[in-house]
Amino acid sequence: MTTVSLQSLNAADKAVFITALGDTYEHAPWVAEAVVGRRPFATLATLHEAMMAAVRAAPTDQRLALINGHPDLAGKAARAGTMTSDSKAEQASAGLDRLSEAEFKEFHRLNNAYRTKFRFPFIVCVRRHSKDSILRHFEHRLQNSMAAETKAALGEIFRIAALRLDQKVDASDKLKVHGRLSTHVLDTHAGHPAAGVTIELLELAAHGEPRLIASVTTNLDGRSDQPLIGGRPIPIGRYELRFHVGDYFTRRGAPQSDPPFLNVVPIQFAVAEPEGHYHVPLLVTPWSYSTYRGS
Amino acid sequence: MTTVSLQSLNAADKAVFITALGDTYEHAPWVAEAVVGRRPFATLATLHEAMMAAVRAAPTDQRLALINGHPDLAGKAARAGTMTSDSKAEQASAGLDRLSEAEFKEFHRLNNAYRTKFRFPFIVCVRRHSKDSILRHFEHRLQNSMAAETKAALGEIFRIAALRLDQKVDASDKLKVHGRLSTHVLDTHAGHPAAGVTIELLELAAHGEPRLIASVTTNLDGRSDQPLIGGRPIPIGRYELRFHVGDYFTRRGAPQSDPPFLNVVPIQFAVAEPEGHYHVPLLVTPWSYSTYRGS
Amino acid sequence: MTTVSLQSLNAADKAVFITALGDTYEHAPWVAEAVVGRRPFATLATLHEAMMAAVRAAPTDQRLALINGHPDLAGKAARAGTMTSDSKAEQASAGLDRLSEAEFKEFHRLNNAYRTKFRFPFIVCVRRHSKDSILRHFEHRLQNSMAAETKAALGEIFRIAALRLDQKVDASDKLKVHGRLSTHVLDTHAGHPAAGVTIELLELAAHGEPRLIASVTTNLDGRSDQPLIGGRPIPIGRYELRFHVGDYFTRRGAPQSDPPFLNVVPIQFAVAEPEGHYHVPLLVTPWSYSTYRGS
Amino acid sequence: MTTVSLQSLNAADKAVFITALGDTYEHAPWVAEAVVGRRPFATLATLHEAMMAAVRAAPTDQRLALINGHPDLAGKAARAGTMTSDSKAEQASAGLDRLSEAEFKEFHRLNNAYRTKFRFPFIVCVRRHSKDSILRHFEHRLQNSMAAETKAALGEIFRIAALRLDQKVDASDKLKVHGRLSTHVLDTHAGHPAAGVTIELLELAAHGEPRLIASVTTNLDGRSDQPLIGGRPIPIGRYELRFHVGDYFTRRGAPQSDPPFLNVVPIQFAVAEPEGHYHVPLLVTPWSYSTYRGS
């Protein structure tokens, strides 16, 4: 995705600004128009605040139209390929573009029940969720009152907008939309970081196979050069880290049983705060290990 | 299986003794006959020693016949249902009675290669192995010299005999043929044993699904009332313990994230010594855990 | 101390029974007299219950006389050597026979304040306490009302009586007056129990030097043959276990730095339940360790 | 200490350069003179290399004079106050200015034995050692041959020079003379860093009281704002970290026994590599903890 600097947006023609940010709110370029006159924006945060304020200040009908402008999750628009490119990429990020027939039916059922109750589409910032988490969230929000749900929908729209701004605009500040998932491996048998350990990160699903998210090898400091997930929200969901310690200890010549007591160490954990820092390390000998949520 | 006491065997008619123990060595009641005159046996160990001595003292041809009396692993006899009942139960214990077509072909290939090289069937004490371990062992022993392999086959026959004696004869002593696999769960968040935790033990396979071996719930001492595996060898192989700690902490009202950071904790490990004691505990809080090979 | 069996007490002359148990309550043989007619006692617990019931049923004046029959803690009777032998041994167990001048003055001050307020001596079952714990308890109980304190004093008298019965009388049952403190050392570098590790147990004091309670060497199972404290209450207080792991790893030839990263590992902890089971193990490599309250 | 930039030293008059660096080698301004003509030095490392090369290239007599120019450790010069200010500060850093009478005698004995054998003073880079470590090192080097010891003395002189350059000269590069000792505290009961924990670092001594080196309180990240030791070598020796976790858990309202099972957690460890990174964290609940050498 090409990005644009906040500085240049501050200096640009009004039309250029509106074109650049018109997609921030789904089918609602009027939000960008509403704030173009308030330039310059010192930070991305103040730009985001101004756009949210514009939405909050709009007439009720216009806000409702904004909500109604969103496509169903895993709905007909997705199947028909008529979504905005932002929505398309977002839904794909949570795997909504590769549902099983059973999952598609479940989304269909929930979409219908939701529309029947609230008369607008269910909106959630899908980049912050796994498929399982979206379904759980969906069931939960179906229980809301109309007032609570209108507020919830708007909250999700603001989260979506924040992520779109984060991806489009370069500025000196960052919106608080990034989480970080990292690990490290400490060889407490030798008393130093474990280098050269292969680690896989998988996203788990209540139904269906785990999905490989990342595969890294630890450096001399026992860490991956980059976080396993960074620069984006960590989708709420369950994960498994797989540490290939048997191979590591074999290469290092550490005494092990045959077959080795530990080979691939799986650690399963859930992420509940997409913008949080999750550090999930492994302290390991050929006969023992421990892990914890660090930060 | 009905058992008989060593005391009554010592006092019985010769024919009764030979009938009772004639199956200890496959198709070789002559081993029991060879020792019946050396009664009384003070211990099961001295009976076992005497029978092994009789085998070792037998003419080479007779020993070779003993070896040849064994069925192929997962071979035609198994398919045709013509094995001794002992062999049938033993092969079933390692899952050789429910192989996939691919696995059956692999055994067929190994059996042929082995018979071609050694001109007798491959013998292994299958109760000490998982399917994966048998295959690994098979490949390894194919590399042996004839002398080494004849010795290895006899060693396995003695192990099989020891287990058959252990199952048939009650005595004041026990042959060293039993391993023990146990666990316990300590709640280091509350500082006491974790009661009511569901734990599953699965046997893992290189190919195919994990197989559930045991499912227990911890008692007030954080342990299972019985060992997960006891009174028999622990088959060499890979295992997974699954500790349902999320449910436990929820019941106990311990603060957790939503979804809980830890839910089902999987611990994978290998057993290398079938007669060893493996204690694989879990020390756990809602945010951390550790495990180790204890004893 | 010579012990007597419950069976023989049940069968003995009344006078013998009363002589044997007359010291159970300080200067109050009337308690033993009150229950002699209720023999036989099936268990030690029912004997203890009967004696407590006799005290509770006695006239108020007699109960107050019982309370007043106790010596001050670390008081003039102790200095003058005029206490009963039971009281003498009990006070010595908590180190009250070797106070510094400052501590003696502190006890004197507390004894005076207590007698001024309650007009009877402060009674506590000293075998359940360290010196620090007695002083803390003393300060705390000084805040009580007369009613609460009379009840507290009686409760302590019953605890003292239970311990005296436990030491004097052999029976098939045990009163719940015994705690247990144990440890074990697991070498998670090698994956087996650590044998031959020297461990010292010290009682810590807010003022003054630590006092050595026990020194043991681990057996092949990584444990001490006997609990570090057993067969008696564990005095409420702070303790330190000192594990000499540097020597152990050196003997075992495990690679260590020079000087070794870990040498003597100190673990400090407090006991709050004198009748509880405290298991305080060490899981250790040359570069890491962990401990926890087990049971 | 005032520092001077490498840049200005490169540009300065020869005399200024020699004055500034004349003390780098004890009583040997000739080393600075020998390299002044080789300016400019691009890095501090090349300056240090050049000075070492000048020493190595000097006639044997001059090198021996350099060695002989050093004062005894804890010797008469120290008592008489006639050492160079560098030597004085260095010896004080290891506590050689506050020896007990017994320690002073021990140094006296070793100095005499050493001078008798080698006919020059014992030289060691004391900033890399604790008092215990110097004594151990001293005994060890007394066993050396003359050739080995002359080489050892020169090696120590180079280490001393490196540290003096590191303290005097600002440059874009750093000599590898700095170690780092750090810690952090993770509350695995709550699943987040433990903020506000008081931690003391003490240097332990075989004889005599521990010496407080640093006292810090953990920040929101569970760490100290600065390393406990940084910007200098960590003296080889034994240390104790004392973590005041009882107070922390009390403030946080975590359930604990009375008295709390854990109060002050002591962790004792040794440093063997003065230029290494030692990270010694604590993972702790009210009932358990673990530590390890991290990096």
PDB file of C-alpha atoms in Angstrom, chain A residues 180-187 192-199 216-228 243 278-283 292 294-295, chain D residues 180 182 184 223 279 281 292 294-295:
ATOM      1  CA  ARG A 180       3.393  -7.162  19.608  1.00  0.00           C
ATOM      2  CA  LEU A 181       3.916 -10.874  20.063  1.00  0.00           C
ATOM      3  CA  SER A 182       7.456 -11.997  20.745  1.00  0.00           C
ATOM      4  CA  THR A 183       9.351 -14.877  22.284  1.00  0.00           C
ATOM      5  CA  HIS A 184      12.807 -15.934  23.259  1.00  0.00           C
ATOM      6  CA  VAL A 185      14.446 -19.192  24.179  1.00  0.00           C
ATOM      7  CA  LEU A 186      16.846 -19.488  27.084  1.00  0.00           C
ATOM      8  CA  ASP A 187      18.882 -22.655  27.424  1.00  0.00           C
ATOM      9  CA  HIS A 192      22.907 -18.859  27.712  1.00  0.00           C
ATOM     10  CA  PRO A 193      20.383 -17.925  25.001  1.00  0.00           C
ATOM     11  CA  ALA A 194      19.454 -20.771  22.649  1.00  0.00           C
ATOM     12  CA  ALA A 195      20.474 -19.827  19.107  1.00  0.00           C
ATOM     13  CA  GLY A 196      19.213 -21.610  16.013  1.00  0.00           C
ATOM     14  CA  VAL A 197      15.945 -22.898  17.472  1.00  0.00           C
ATOM     15  CA  THR A 198      13.160 -23.158  14.917  1.00  0.00           C
ATOM     16  CA  ILE A 199       9.872 -21.752  16.214  1.00  0.00           C
ATOM     17  CA  VAL A 216      11.467 -18.152  12.610  1.00  0.00           C
ATOM     18  CA  THR A 217      14.866 -19.267  13.838  1.00  0.00           C
ATOM     19  CA  THR A 218      16.330 -17.727  16.982  1.00  0.00           C
ATOM     20  CA  ASN A 219      19.391 -15.524  16.650  1.00  0.00           C
ATOM     21  CA  LEU A 220      22.437 -15.438  18.955  1.00  0.00           C
ATOM     22  CA  ASP A 221      20.360 -13.639  21.541  1.00  0.00           C
ATOM     23  CA  GLY A 222      17.776 -16.455  21.539  1.00  0.00           C
ATOM     24  CA  ARG A 223      15.202 -14.146  19.922  1.00  0.00           C
ATOM     25  CA  SER A 224      13.637 -13.693  16.531  1.00  0.00           C
ATOM     26  CA  ASP A 225      15.017 -10.682  14.652  1.00  0.00           C
ATOM     27  CA  GLN A 226      11.483  -9.336  14.272  1.00  0.00           C
ATOM     28  CA  PRO A 227       8.498  -9.826  16.567  1.00  0.00           C
ATOM     29  CA  LEU A 228       6.335 -12.787  15.525  1.00  0.00           C
ATOM     30  CA  PHE A 243       9.730 -24.800  19.754  1.00  0.00           C
ATOM     31  CA  TYR A 278       2.703 -10.496  24.641  1.00  0.00           C
ATOM     32  CA  HIS A 279       6.097 -11.968  25.353  1.00  0.00           C
ATOM     33  CA  VAL A 280       5.916 -15.749  25.652  1.00  0.00           C
ATOM     34  CA  PRO A 281       9.401 -17.143  26.298  1.00  0.00           C
ATOM     35  CA  LEU A 282      10.677 -20.647  26.845  1.00  0.00           C
ATOM     36  CA  LEU A 283      13.245 -21.552  29.498  1.00  0.00           C
ATOM     37  CA  TYR A 292       5.035 -17.287  31.269  1.00  0.00           C
ATOM     38  CA  GLY A 294       5.986 -11.554  29.997  1.00  0.00           C
ATOM     39  CA  SER A 295       5.769  -8.116  28.442  1.00  0.00           C
TER      40      SER A 295
ATOM     41  CA  ARG D 180      26.156  -5.142  32.953  1.00  0.00           C
ATOM     42  CA  SER D 182      20.415  -6.203  35.579  1.00  0.00           C
ATOM     43  CA  HIS D 184      13.523  -7.648  36.525  1.00  0.00           C
ATOM     44  CA  ARG D 223      12.887  -3.268  35.909  1.00  0.00           C
ATOM     45  CA  HIS D 279      20.495 -10.666  33.825  1.00  0.00           C
ATOM     46  CA  PRO D 281      15.343 -11.979  37.031  1.00  0.00           C
ATOM     47  CA  TYR D 292      17.966 -17.960  36.002  1.00  0.00           C
ATOM     48  CA  GLY D 294      19.630 -14.559  31.412  1.00  0.00           C
ATOM     49  CA  SER D 295      21.522 -12.137  29.211  1.00  0.00           C
TER      50      SER D 295
END
